[in-house]
Tab-separated table of C-alpha atoms in Angstrom:
chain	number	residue	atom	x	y	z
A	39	UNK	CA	0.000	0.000	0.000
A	40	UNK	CA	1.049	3.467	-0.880
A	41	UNK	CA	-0.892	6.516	1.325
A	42	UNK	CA	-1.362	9.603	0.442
A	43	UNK	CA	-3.168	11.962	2.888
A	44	UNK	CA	-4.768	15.348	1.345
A	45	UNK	CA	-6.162	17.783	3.775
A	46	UNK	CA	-6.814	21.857	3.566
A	47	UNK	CA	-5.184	24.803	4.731
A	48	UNK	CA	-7.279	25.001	7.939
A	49	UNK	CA	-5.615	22.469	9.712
A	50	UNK	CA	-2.779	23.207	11.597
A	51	UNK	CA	0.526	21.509	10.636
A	52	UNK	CA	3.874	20.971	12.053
A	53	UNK	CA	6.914	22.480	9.669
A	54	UNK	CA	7.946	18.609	9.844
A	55	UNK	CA	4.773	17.150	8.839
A	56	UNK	CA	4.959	19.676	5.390
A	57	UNK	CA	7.806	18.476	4.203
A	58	UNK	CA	6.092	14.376	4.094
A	59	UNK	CA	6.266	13.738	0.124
A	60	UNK	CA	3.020	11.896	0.923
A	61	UNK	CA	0.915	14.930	2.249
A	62	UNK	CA	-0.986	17.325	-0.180
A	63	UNK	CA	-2.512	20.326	1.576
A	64	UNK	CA	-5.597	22.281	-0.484
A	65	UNK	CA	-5.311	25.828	-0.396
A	66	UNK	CA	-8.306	27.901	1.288
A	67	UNK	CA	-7.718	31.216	-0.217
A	68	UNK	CA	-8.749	34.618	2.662
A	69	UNK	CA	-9.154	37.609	1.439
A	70	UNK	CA	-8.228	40.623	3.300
A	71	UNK	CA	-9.009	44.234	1.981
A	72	UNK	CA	-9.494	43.049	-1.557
A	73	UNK	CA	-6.206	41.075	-1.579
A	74	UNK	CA	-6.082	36.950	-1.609
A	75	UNK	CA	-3.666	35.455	1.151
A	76	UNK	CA	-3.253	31.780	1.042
A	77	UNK	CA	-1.567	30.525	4.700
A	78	UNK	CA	1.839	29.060	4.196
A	79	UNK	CA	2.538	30.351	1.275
A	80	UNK	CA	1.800	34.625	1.372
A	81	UNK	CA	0.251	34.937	4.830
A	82	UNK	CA	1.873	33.864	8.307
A	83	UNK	CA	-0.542	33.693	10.840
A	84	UNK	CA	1.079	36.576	12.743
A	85	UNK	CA	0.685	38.680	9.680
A	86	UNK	CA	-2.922	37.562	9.539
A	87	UNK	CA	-4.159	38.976	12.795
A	88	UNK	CA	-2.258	42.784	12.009
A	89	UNK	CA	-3.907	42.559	8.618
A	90	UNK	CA	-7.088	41.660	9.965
A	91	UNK	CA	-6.682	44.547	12.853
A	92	UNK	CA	-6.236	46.907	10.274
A	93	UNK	CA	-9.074	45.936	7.582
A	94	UNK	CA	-12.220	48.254	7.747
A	95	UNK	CA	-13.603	44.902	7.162
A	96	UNK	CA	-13.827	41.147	8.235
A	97	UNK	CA	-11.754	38.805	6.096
A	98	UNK	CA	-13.405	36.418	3.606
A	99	UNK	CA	-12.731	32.539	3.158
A	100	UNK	CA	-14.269	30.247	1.021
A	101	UNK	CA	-14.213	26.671	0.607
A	102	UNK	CA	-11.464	24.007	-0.866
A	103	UNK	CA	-11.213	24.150	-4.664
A	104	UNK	CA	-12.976	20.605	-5.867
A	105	UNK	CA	-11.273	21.400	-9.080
A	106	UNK	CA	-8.214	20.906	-6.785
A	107	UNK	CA	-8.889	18.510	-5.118
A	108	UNK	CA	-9.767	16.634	-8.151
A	109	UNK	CA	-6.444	17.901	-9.924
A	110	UNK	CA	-4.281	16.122	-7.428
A	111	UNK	CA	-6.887	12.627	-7.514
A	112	UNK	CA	-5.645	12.430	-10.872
A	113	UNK	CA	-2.018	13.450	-10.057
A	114	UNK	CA	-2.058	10.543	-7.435
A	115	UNK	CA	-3.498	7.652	-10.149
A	116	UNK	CA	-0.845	8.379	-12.770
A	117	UNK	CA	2.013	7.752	-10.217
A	118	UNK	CA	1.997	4.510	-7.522
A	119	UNK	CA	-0.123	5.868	-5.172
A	120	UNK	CA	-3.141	2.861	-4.184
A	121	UNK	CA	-5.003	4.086	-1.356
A	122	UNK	CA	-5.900	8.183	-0.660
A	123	UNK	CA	-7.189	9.440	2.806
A	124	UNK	CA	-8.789	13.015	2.421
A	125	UNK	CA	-9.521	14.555	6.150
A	126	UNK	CA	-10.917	17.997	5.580
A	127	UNK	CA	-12.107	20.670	7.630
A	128	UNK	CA	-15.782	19.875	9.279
A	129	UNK	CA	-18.516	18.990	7.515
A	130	UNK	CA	-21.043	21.388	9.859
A	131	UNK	CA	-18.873	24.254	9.271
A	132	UNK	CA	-18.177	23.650	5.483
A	133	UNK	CA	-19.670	22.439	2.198
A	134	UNK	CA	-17.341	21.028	1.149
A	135	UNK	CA	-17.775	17.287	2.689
A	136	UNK	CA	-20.921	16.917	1.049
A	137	UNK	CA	-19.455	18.545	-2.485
A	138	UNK	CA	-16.585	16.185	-3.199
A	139	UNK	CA	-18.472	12.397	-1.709
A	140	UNK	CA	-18.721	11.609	-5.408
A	141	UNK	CA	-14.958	11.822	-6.190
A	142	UNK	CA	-14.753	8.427	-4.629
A	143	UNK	CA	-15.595	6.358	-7.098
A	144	UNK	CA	-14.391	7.681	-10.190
A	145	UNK	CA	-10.785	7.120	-9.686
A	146	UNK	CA	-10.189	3.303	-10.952
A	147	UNK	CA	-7.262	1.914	-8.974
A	148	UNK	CA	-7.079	4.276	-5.794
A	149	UNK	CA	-8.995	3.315	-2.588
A	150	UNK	CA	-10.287	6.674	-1.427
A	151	UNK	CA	-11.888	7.533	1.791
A	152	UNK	CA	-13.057	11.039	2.894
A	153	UNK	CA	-13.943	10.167	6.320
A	154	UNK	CA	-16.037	13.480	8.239
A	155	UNK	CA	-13.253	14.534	10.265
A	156	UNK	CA	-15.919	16.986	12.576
A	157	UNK	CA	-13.418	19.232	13.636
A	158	UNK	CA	-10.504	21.518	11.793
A	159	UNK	CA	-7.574	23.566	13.285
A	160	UNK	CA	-4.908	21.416	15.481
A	161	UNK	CA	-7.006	18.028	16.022
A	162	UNK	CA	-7.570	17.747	12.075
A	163	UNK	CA	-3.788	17.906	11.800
A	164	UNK	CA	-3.028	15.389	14.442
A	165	UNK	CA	-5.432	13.173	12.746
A	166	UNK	CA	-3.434	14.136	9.265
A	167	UNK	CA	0.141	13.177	10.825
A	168	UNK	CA	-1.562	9.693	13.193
A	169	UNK	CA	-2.403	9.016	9.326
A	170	UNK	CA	0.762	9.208	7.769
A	171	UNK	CA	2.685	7.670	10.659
A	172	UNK	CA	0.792	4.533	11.035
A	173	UNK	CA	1.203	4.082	6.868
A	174	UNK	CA	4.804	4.245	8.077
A	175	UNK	CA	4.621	1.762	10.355
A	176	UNK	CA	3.335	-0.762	7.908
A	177	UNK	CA	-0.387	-0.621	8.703
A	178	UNK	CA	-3.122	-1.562	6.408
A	179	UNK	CA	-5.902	1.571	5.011
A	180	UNK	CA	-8.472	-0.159	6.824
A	181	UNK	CA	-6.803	-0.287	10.284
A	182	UNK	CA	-5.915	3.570	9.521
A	183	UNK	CA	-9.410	4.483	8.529
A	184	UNK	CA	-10.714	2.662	11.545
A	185	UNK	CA	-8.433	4.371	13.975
A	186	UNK	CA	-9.273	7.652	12.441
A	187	UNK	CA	-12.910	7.127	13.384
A	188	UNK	CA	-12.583	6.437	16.822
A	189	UNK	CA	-10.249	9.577	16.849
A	190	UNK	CA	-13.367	11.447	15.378
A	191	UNK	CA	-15.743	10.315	17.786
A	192	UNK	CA	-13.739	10.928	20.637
A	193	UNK	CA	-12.546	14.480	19.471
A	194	UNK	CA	-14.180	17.845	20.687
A	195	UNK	CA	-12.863	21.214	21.391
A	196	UNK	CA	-14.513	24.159	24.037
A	197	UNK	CA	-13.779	27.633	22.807
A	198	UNK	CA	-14.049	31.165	24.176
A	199	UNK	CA	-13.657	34.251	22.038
A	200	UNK	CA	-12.684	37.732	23.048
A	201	UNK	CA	-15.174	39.625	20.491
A	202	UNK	CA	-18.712	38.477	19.966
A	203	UNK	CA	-18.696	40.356	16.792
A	204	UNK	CA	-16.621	38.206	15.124
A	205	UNK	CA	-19.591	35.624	15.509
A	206	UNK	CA	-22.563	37.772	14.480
A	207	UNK	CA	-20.609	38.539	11.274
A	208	UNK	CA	-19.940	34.912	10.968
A	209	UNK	CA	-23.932	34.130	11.236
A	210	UNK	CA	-23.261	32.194	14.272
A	211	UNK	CA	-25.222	34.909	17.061
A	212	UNK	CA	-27.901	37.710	16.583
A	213	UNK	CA	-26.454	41.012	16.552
A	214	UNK	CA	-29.192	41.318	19.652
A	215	UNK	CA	-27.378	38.792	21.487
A	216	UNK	CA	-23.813	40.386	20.635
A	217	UNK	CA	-24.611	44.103	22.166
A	218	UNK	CA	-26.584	42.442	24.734
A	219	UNK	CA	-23.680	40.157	25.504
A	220	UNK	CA	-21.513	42.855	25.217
A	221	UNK	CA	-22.940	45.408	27.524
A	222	UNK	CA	-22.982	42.458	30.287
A	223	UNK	CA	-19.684	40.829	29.760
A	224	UNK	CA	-21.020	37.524	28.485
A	225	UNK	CA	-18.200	35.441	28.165
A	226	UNK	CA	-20.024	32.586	25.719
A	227	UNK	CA	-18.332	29.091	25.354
A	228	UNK	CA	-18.624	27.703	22.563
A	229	UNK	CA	-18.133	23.517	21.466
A	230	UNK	CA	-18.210	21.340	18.636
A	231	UNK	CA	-20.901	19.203	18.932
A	232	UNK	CA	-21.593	15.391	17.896
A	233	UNK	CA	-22.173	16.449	14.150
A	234	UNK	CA	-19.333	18.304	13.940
A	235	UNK	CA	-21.121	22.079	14.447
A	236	UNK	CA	-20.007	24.658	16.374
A	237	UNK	CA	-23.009	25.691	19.172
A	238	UNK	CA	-23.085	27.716	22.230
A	239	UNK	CA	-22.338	25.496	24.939
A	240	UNK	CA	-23.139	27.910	27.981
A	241	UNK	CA	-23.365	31.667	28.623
A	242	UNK	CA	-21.052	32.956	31.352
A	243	UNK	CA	-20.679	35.741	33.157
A	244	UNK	CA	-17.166	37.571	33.040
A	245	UNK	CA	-13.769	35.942	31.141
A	246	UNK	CA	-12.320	34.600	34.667
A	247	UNK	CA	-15.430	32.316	35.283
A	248	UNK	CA	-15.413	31.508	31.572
A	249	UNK	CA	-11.903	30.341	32.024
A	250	UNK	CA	-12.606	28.692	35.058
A	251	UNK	CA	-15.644	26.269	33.455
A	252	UNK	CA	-13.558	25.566	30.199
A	253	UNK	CA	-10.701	23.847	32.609
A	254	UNK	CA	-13.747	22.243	34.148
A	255	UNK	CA	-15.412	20.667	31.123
A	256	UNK	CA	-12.658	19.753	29.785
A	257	UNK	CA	-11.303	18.023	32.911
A	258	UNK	CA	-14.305	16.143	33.068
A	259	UNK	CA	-14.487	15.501	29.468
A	260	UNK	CA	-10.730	13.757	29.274
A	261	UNK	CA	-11.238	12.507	33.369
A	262	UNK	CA	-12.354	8.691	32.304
A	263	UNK	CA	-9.927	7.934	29.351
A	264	UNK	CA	-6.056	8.995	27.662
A	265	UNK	CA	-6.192	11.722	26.045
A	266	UNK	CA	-4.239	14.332	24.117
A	267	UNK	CA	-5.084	17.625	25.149
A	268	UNK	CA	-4.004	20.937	22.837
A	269	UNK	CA	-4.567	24.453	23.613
A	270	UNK	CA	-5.183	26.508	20.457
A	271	UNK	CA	-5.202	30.613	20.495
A	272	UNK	CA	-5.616	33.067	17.799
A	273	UNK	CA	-2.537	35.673	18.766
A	274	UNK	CA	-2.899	35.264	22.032
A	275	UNK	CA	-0.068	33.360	23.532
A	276	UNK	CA	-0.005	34.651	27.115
A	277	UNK	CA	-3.511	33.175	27.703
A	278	UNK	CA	-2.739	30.146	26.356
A	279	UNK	CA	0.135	29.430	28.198
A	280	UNK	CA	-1.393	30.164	30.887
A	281	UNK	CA	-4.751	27.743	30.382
A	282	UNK	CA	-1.495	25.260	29.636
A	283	UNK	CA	-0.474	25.226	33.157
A	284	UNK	CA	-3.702	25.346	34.784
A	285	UNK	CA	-4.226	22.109	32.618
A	286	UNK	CA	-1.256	20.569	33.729
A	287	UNK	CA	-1.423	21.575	37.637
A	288	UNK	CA	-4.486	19.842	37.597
A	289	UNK	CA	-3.063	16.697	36.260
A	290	UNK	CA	-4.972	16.783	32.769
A	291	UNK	CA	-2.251	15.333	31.068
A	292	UNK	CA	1.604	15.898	31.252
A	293	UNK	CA	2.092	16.937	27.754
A	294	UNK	CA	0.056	19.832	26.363
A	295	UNK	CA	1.393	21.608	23.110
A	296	UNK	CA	0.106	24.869	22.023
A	297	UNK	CA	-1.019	25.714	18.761
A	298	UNK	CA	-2.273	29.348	16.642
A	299	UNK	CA	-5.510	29.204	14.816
A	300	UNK	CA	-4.454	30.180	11.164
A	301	UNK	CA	-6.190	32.865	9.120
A	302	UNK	CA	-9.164	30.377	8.093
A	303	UNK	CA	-10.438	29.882	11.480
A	304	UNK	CA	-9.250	33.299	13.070
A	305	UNK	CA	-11.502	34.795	10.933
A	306	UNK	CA	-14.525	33.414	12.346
A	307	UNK	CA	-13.516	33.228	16.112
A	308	UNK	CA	-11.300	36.884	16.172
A	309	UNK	CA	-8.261	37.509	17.883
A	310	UNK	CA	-7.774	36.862	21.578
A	311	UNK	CA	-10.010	33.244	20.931
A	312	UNK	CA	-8.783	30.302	22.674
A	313	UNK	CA	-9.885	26.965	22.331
A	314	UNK	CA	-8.966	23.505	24.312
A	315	UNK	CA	-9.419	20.824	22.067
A	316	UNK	CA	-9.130	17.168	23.234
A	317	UNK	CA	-8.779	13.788	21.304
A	318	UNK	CA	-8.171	10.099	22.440
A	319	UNK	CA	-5.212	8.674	22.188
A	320	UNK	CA	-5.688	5.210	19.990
């Protein structure tokens, strides 16, 4: 068996991981006061937030290309590739799932699999490198795919954001509920839930209590099983180093990495967001 893994720009991957001759990354193109940024290859994420700061407007972002996607299908069946795992950026916060399910079968002679990954940002690229590491190790697509799956169903992540704004804009709260919000220092938390959509998981009062329940849920959450535990921010590293060690103190788990959200998800949670994000380890 030969592997290739194709994912999108959302997820966030290692400077090791991008250099795997088996990994193809779609681009998801944001555009910023009329220009086009593509992360990774124009746009650092660092870069992203001061160009976002000072937009009159919001960003943009729009889906994968299919015609991409489909591009490198047929790049992958000319050479010796025999088996393609594409792990994409949620289905409940993207089209694009749904768009490319027919791709499957008309590539005679590659096994592909396009699994609903639920989730984007750090987890998606753990799932993207677990991938390419067990084809490493010798294992066969269905062991990987099945692996994969119990990572998705096990996978969640509990965010706050700093500007309810960012989320009316998005379409994801009433522009009622922002000022209101707002005006009383509603510190929403927000979760990806079972189907792989992002929801309001409970309204709180003030950012220290909001901290204080997302180290609570999540303790519970990861409190019966191993887990990996990553703390993802969108520029704002002090917080999450912080949430880091509260995690740890607590005895969440030993090792918790930090990661940025990249210009594709920054856009729709603002700067300031941080998010814990939890998988099991398989």
């Amino acid at each position: 068996m030969k592997l290739a893994v194709i994912t999108d720009s959302s997820a966030f991957l290692s400077e090791n991981l991008l250099g795997n001759e088996n990994l193809f990354v779609l681009d998801i193109p944001v555009v910023i006061a009329g220009e086009t940024y593509v992360e990774g290859k124009n746009l650092k994420a660092s870069e992203f937030y001061e160009k976002m700061a000072a937009a009159d407007e919001l960003p943009k972002t729009s889906q994968p290309s299919i015609a991409e996607l489909e591009e490198t299908l047929t790049s992958l069946a000319s050479k010796d590739y025999t088996h393609v795992l594409g792990l994409f950026l949620s289905s409940g916060i993207s089209g694009f799932y749904q768009n490319i399910q027919y791709l499957k079968d008309e590539f005679d002679g590659l096994a592909i699999a396009f699994p609903d990954s639920k989730i984007t940002s750090a987890p998606l690229g753990i799932m993207v490198e677990n991938a390419l590491t067990w084809a490493a190790e010798g294992q066969d697509f269905q062991e990987i795919l099945t692996k994969i799956q119990r990572q998705i169903d096990g996978t969640s992540a509990f965010i706050m954001v700093d500007d309810l704004n960012h989320l009316v804009k998005g379409g994801r709260l009433s522009n009622g509920a922002a000022i209101l919000g707002n005006l009383l220092s509603i510190k929403p938390i927000l979760y990806f839930n079972d189907a792989g959509v992002i929801e309001v998981f409970e309204k709180i009062r003030t950012e220290k209590k909001a901290t204080k329940r997302l180290l609570e849920v999540v303790e519970e959450r990861t409190g019966t099983g191993s887990y990996q535990v990553i703390v993802i921010h969108g520029n704002a590293e002090e917080k999450a180093e912080s949430l880091r060690q509260q995690l740890i103190e607590a005895g969440v788990a030993d090792d918790i990495s930090l990661a940025t959200f990249g210009s594709v998800i920054g856009t729709h949670l603002g700067e300031g967001s941080v998010a814990l994000a939890y998988m099991p380890l398989v």
